Structures are given as C-alpha cells and as structure tokens.
Tab-separated table of C-alpha atoms and ligand atoms in Angstrom:
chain	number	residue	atom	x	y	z
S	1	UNK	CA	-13.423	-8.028	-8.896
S	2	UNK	CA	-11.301	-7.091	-5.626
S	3	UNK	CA	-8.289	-4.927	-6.160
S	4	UNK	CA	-5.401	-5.515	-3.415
S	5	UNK	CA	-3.418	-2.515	-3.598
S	6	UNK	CA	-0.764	-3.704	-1.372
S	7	UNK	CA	0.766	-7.098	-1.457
S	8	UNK	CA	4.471	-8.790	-0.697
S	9	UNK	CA	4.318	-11.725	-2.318
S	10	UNK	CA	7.804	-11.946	-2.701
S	11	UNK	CA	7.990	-12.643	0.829
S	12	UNK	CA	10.072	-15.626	1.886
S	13	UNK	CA	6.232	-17.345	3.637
S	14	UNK	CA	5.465	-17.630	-0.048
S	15	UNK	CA	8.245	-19.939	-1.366
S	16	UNK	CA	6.681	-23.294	-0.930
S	17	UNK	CA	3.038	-22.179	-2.263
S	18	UNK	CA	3.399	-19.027	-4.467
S	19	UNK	CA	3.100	-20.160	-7.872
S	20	UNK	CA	-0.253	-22.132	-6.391
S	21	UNK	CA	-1.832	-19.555	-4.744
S	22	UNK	CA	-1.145	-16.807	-7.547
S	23	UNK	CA	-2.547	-19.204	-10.279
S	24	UNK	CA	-5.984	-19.491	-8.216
S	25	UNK	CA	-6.431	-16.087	-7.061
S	26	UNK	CA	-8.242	-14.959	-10.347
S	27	UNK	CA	-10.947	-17.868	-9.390
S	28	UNK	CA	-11.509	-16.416	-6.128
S	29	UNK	CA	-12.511	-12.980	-7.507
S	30	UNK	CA	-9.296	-11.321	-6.991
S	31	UNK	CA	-8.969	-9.470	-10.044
S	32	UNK	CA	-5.796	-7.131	-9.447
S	33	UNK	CA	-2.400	-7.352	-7.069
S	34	UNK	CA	-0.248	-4.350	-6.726
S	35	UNK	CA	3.103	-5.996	-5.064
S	36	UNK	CA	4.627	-3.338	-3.392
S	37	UNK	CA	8.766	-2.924	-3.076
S	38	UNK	CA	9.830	-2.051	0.574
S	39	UNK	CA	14.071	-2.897	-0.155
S	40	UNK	CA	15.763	-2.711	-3.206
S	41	UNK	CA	15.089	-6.586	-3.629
S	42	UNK	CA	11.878	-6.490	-2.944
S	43	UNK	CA	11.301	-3.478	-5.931
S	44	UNK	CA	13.575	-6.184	-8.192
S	45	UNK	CA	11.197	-9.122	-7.043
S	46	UNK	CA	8.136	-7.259	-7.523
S	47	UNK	CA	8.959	-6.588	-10.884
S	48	UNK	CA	9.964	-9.886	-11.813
S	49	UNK	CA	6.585	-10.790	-10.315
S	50	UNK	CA	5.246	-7.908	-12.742
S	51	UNK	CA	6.456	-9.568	-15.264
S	52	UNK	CA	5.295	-12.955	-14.923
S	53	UNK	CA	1.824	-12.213	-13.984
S	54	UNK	CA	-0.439	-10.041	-16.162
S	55	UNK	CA	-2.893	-8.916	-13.648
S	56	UNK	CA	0.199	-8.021	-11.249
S	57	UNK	CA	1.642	-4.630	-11.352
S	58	UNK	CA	4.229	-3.612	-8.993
S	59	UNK	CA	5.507	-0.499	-6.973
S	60	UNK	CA	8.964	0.405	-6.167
S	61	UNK	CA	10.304	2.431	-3.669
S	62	UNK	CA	12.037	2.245	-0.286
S	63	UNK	CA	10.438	1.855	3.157
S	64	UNK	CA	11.445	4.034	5.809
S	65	UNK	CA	13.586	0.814	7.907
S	66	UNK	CA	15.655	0.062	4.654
S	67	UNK	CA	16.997	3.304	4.062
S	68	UNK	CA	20.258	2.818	4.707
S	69	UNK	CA	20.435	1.141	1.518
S	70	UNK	CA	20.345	4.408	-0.156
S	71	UNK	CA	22.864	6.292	-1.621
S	72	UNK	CA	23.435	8.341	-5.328
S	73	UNK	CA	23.675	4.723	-6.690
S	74	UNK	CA	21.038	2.701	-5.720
S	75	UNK	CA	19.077	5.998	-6.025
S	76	UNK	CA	19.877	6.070	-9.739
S	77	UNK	CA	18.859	2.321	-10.245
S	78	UNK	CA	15.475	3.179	-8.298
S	79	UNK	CA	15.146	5.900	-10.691
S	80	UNK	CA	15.270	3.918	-13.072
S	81	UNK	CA	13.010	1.359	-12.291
S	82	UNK	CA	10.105	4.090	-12.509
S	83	UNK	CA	10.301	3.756	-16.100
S	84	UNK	CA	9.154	-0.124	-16.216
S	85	UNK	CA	5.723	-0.404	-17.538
S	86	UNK	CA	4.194	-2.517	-14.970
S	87	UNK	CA	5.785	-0.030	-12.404
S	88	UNK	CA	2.180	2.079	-11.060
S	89	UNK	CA	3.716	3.913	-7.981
S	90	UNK	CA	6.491	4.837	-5.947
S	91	UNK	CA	6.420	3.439	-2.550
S	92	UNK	CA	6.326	2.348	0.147
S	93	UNK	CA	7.908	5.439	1.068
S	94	UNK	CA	7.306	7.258	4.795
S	95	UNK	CA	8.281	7.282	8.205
S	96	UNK	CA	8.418	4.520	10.633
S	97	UNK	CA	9.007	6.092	14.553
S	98	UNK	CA	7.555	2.886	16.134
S	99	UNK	CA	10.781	0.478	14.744
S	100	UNK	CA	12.991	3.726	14.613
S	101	UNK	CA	15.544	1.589	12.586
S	102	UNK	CA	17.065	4.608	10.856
S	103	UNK	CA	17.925	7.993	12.574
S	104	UNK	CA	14.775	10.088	11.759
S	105	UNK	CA	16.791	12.698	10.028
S	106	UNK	CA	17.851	9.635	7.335
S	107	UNK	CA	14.027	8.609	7.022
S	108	UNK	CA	13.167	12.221	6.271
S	109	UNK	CA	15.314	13.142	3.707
S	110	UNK	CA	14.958	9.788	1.756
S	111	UNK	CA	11.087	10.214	2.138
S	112	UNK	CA	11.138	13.956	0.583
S	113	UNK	CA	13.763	12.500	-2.276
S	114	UNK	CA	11.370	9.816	-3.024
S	115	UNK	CA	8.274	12.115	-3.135
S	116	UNK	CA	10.317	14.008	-5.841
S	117	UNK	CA	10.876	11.052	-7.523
S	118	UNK	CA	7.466	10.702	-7.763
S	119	UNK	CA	6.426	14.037	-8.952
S	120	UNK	CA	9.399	13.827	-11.668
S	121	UNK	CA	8.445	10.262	-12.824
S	122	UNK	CA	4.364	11.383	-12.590
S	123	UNK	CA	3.615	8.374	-10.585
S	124	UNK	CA	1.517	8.004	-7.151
S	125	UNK	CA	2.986	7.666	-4.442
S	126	UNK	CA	2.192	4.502	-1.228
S	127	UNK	CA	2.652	6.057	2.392
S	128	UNK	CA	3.872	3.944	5.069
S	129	UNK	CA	3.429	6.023	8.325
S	130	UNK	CA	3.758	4.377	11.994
S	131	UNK	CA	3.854	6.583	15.059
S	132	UNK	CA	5.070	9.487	12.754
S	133	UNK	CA	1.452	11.150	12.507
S	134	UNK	CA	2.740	14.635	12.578
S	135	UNK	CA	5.719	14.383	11.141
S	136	UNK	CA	4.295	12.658	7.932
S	137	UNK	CA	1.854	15.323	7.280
S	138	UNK	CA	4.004	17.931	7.866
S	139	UNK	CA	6.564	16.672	4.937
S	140	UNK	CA	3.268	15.532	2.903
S	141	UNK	CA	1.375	19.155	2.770
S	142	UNK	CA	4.810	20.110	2.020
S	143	UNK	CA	6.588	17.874	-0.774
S	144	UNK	CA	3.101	15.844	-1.802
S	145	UNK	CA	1.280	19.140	-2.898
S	146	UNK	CA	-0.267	17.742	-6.401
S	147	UNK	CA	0.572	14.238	-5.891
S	148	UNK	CA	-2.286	11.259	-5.500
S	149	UNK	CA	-1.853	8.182	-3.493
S	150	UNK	CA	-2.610	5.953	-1.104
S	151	UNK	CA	-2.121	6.289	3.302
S	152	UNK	CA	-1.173	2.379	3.611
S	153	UNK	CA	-2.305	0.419	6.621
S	154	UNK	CA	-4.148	4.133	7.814
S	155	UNK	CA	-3.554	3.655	11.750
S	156	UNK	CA	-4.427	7.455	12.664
S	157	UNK	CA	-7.602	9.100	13.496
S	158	UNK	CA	-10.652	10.474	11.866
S	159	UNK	CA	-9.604	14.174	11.847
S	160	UNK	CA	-6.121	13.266	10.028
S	161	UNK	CA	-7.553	11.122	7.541
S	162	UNK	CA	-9.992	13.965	6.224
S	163	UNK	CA	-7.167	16.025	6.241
S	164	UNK	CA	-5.189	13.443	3.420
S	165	UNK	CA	-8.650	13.164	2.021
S	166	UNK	CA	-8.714	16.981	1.127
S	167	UNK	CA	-4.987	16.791	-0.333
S	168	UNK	CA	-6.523	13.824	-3.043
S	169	UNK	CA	-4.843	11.063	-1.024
S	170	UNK	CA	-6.832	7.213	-0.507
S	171	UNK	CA	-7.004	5.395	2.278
S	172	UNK	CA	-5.854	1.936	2.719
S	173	UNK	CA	-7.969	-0.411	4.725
S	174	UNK	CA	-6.859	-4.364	5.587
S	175	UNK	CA	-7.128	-6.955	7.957
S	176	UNK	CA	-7.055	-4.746	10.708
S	177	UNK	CA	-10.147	-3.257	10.623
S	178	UNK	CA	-11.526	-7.044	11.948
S	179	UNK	CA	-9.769	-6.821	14.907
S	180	UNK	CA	-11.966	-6.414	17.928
S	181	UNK	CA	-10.088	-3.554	19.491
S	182	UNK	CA	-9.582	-1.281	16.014
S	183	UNK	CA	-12.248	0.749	17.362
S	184	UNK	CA	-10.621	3.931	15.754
S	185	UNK	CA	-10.258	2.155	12.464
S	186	UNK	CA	-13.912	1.512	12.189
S	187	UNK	CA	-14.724	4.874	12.768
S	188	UNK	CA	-12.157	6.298	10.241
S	189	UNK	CA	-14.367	3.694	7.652
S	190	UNK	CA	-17.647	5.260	9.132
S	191	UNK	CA	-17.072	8.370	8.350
S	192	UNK	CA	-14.863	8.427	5.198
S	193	UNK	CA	-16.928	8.460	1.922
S	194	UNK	CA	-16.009	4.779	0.135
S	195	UNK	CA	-14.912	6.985	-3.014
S	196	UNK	CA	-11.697	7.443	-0.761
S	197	UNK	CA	-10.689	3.706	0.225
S	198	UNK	CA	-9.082	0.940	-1.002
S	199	UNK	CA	-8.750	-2.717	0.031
S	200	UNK	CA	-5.158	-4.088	0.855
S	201	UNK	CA	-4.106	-7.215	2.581
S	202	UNK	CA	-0.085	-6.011	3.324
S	203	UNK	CA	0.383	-9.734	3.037
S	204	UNK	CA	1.937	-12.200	4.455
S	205	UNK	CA	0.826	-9.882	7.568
S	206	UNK	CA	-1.976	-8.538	9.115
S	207	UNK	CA	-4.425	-11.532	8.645
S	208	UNK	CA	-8.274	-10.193	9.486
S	209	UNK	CA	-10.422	-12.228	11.694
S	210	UNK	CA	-11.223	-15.058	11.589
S	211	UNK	CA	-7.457	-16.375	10.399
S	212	UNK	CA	-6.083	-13.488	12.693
S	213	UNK	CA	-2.150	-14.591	13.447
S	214	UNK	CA	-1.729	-16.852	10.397
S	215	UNK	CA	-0.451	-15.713	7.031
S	216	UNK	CA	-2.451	-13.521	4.820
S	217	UNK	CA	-2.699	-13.622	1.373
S	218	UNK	CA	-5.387	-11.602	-1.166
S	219	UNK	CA	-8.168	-14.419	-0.078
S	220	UNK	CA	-8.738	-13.209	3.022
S	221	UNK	CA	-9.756	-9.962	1.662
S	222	UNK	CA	-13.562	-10.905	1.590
S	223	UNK	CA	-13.511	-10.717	5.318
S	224	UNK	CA	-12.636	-6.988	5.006
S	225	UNK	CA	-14.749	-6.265	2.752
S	226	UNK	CA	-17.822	-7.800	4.549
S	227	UNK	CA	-16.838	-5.307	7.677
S	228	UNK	CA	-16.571	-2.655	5.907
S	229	UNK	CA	-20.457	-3.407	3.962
S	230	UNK	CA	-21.429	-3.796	7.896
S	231	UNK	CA	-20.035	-0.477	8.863
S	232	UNK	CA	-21.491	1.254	6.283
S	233	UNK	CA	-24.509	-0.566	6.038
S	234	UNK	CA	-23.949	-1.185	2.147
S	235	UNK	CA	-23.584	-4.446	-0.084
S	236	UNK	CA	-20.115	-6.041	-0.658
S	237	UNK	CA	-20.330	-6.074	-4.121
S	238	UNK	CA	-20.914	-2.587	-3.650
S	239	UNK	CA	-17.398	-2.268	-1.439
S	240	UNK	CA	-15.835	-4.275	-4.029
S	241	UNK	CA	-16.784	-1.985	-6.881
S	242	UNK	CA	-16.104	1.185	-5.950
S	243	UNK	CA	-12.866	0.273	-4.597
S	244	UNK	CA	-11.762	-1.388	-7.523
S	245	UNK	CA	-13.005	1.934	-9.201
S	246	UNK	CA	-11.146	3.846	-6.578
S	247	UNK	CA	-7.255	1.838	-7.468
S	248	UNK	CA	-7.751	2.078	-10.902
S	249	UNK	CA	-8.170	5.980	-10.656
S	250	UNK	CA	-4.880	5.443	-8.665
S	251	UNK	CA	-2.618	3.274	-10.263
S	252	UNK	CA	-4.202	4.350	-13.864
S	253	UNK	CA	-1.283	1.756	-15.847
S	254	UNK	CA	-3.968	-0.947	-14.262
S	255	UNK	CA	-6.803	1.209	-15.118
S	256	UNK	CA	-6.332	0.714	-18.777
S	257	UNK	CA	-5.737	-3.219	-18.719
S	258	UNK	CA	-8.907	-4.022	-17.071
S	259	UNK	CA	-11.543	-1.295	-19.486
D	301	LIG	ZN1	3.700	-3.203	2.987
C-alpha cells in the first residue's frame, strides 16, 4: 500500500473533514502516514494524532521558520518527545533561505542541535532545505555523517541529490513532480535508482496535477505515483512497492507494524 512519509494533518484546512478523510484513507490504499512536526504544536498534535491512529506515526522536530521557539526549555521537552513510541524521526529540521524568517546563524545552530538530537536519540532525521543548497550540505556531510533520512520536497539538482544518495539519505518526491515546469524534478526521478525515493504529499500543500492549487491530502498521491511509473517506464504497483519498502527501511518503528 502507499506510504506518505510526510503529512500535516494537523493543519487548521483539516478541521471540518479530518476525522472523515483519515477513517477512509486505508480504503483508498493508503497504508501508512508519517505526520511530520514543523512547531512545537505541531510535534504535540502529531503525536496526539499518533496516538489515535494506528497506522499514523509521527515526527517531531522544528522547522527552520519556527526556531525562535527554541531555547534550553522547549529543547528539553523536544528531547523528550523522541522517546514516544510512535515518534520515527526527528524533523523537519533544515534551512529555509527563501522565507529567511530567522537570522541564518539561528537556523544553523538549531539545525546542527537537532541533528545531534538525532544521532543521540538513534532516530532519522526529515530535511527541509529551500534555497539553502550549499549551506545544507555543508552542515549535513558535517553533523549527518552516519545518520539516514529523508531530503523532503528535494527541489535541487541531479548532481546534489547523488551526492545525499552516497551519504544513505532518501529522496522525497510529491505533488510537484506533476507540475508542467518541474523539468529538473523529473530528471532528478530519471536518474535516481527508485531504491532511493519515497512518496510524500507535504499536505494540505503542494497538490499534483490535476487538483493543482486545491488542498492535498494522501489521495492525491496516485497521481505521483503514475508520473513517476511514466518516467521510469515501470508499473505503479511497482512505485508503490518499493517505496513503501524504501520508508519502512527508514522509519523502521513502522517497519515492524506492517511485517
Ligand atoms: Zn512539511
């Protein structure tokens, strides 16, 4: 079944629907959701989500526009959190130079702290990396050495995806790769082996085509997953199960509830 590594359903777009749309996802062949904290809420709501949903598992860890909310505290709670046992990653965690809401010295040293926190709890870690293509990789061959993951939302080109490739790192492929002008992301899928991506929706955003501009949810994963059968001239049932391979090797606490 599809595995959707990256998911916000704790969004405020889900209040009127969510309990709906969760309860018919299984139905629709999603088999897995990995909710994915971005604020300190968010890691509290996907965990509540965690909790109330057995085939969702949830991530926690601060994006690089909320990290102001950091400090020794909140750290500690965060910390903490790692230790839940429907927690499968730390993230998302990175740098974000195209919203530049935090000075980029404050993104840094929260990312680095958070990759620690990652190789101390032994968990994987979800990248969130916009405009920041250098920058990332420099801190990542530095403080990710022995870590596994995922690049979220991979927006870069062909040459620095091999590169997280050789470092054991996954790439995450959405809605995006639809879009008419992601020329660069369908070559990235070209001429990555499949062993080394997984499906995410990043919902409520990034809708593929043909519901491009409305909300997403895990539903509209089938269109991704027929694109990226197309672009590598394979089945989808094929895409679907070595992806759903791939996460599990990832986020292994999911790994054991599905064998
Ligand atoms: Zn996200």
């Amino acid at each position: 079944m599809i595995f959707d590594t990256h998911t916000h359903y704790d969004d405020e777009q889900f209040n009127e629907d969510r309990e709906t749309l969760l309860a018919h996802l299984q139905d629709n062949g999603i088999g897995t959701i990995v909710n994915v904290g971005a604020s300190l809420q968010g890691c509290q709501n996907s965990i509540e989500l965690a909790e109330k949903y057995p085939f969702i598992y949830a991530t926690v860890g601060v994006h690089p526009d909320e990290v102001g909310s950091l400090n020794d505290e909140t750290f500690t709670w965060l910390r903490q959190q790692c230790d839940h046992e429907k927690v499968v990653a730390v993230g998302e965690i990175g740098l974000d130079y195209y919203w530049d809401n935090e000075s980029r010295d404050t993104q840094k040293k929260w990312f680095i702290k958070q990759l620690n926190l990652a190789r101390e709890k032994n968990l994987p870690v979800v990248i969130h990396s916009r405009e920041a293509a250098q920058d990332t990789l420099e801190i990542m061959k530095e403080y990710a050495k022995g870590l596994n993951g995922i690049i979220h939302c991979f927006s870069y080109s062909v040459e620095m995806a091999k590169e997280y490739i050789k470092m054991g790192f996954y790439i995450g492929i959405g809605g995006v790769v639809t879009f008419k002008n992601s020329k660069k992301l369908k070559e990235v899928v070209s001429e990555i082996p499949l062993e080394r991506i997984v499906l995410e929706t990043d919902c409520p955003y990034l809708s593929p085509v043909p519901n491009r501009g409305k909300r997403n949810s895990s539903l509209n994963l089938k269109y991704v997953v027929e694109e990226i059968a197309s672009i590598k001239d394979i089945s989808p049932e094929e895409v679907i199960r070595q992806t759903e391979a791939n996460a599990c090797r990832i986020y292994t606490k999911c790994g054991k509830s599905i064998s």
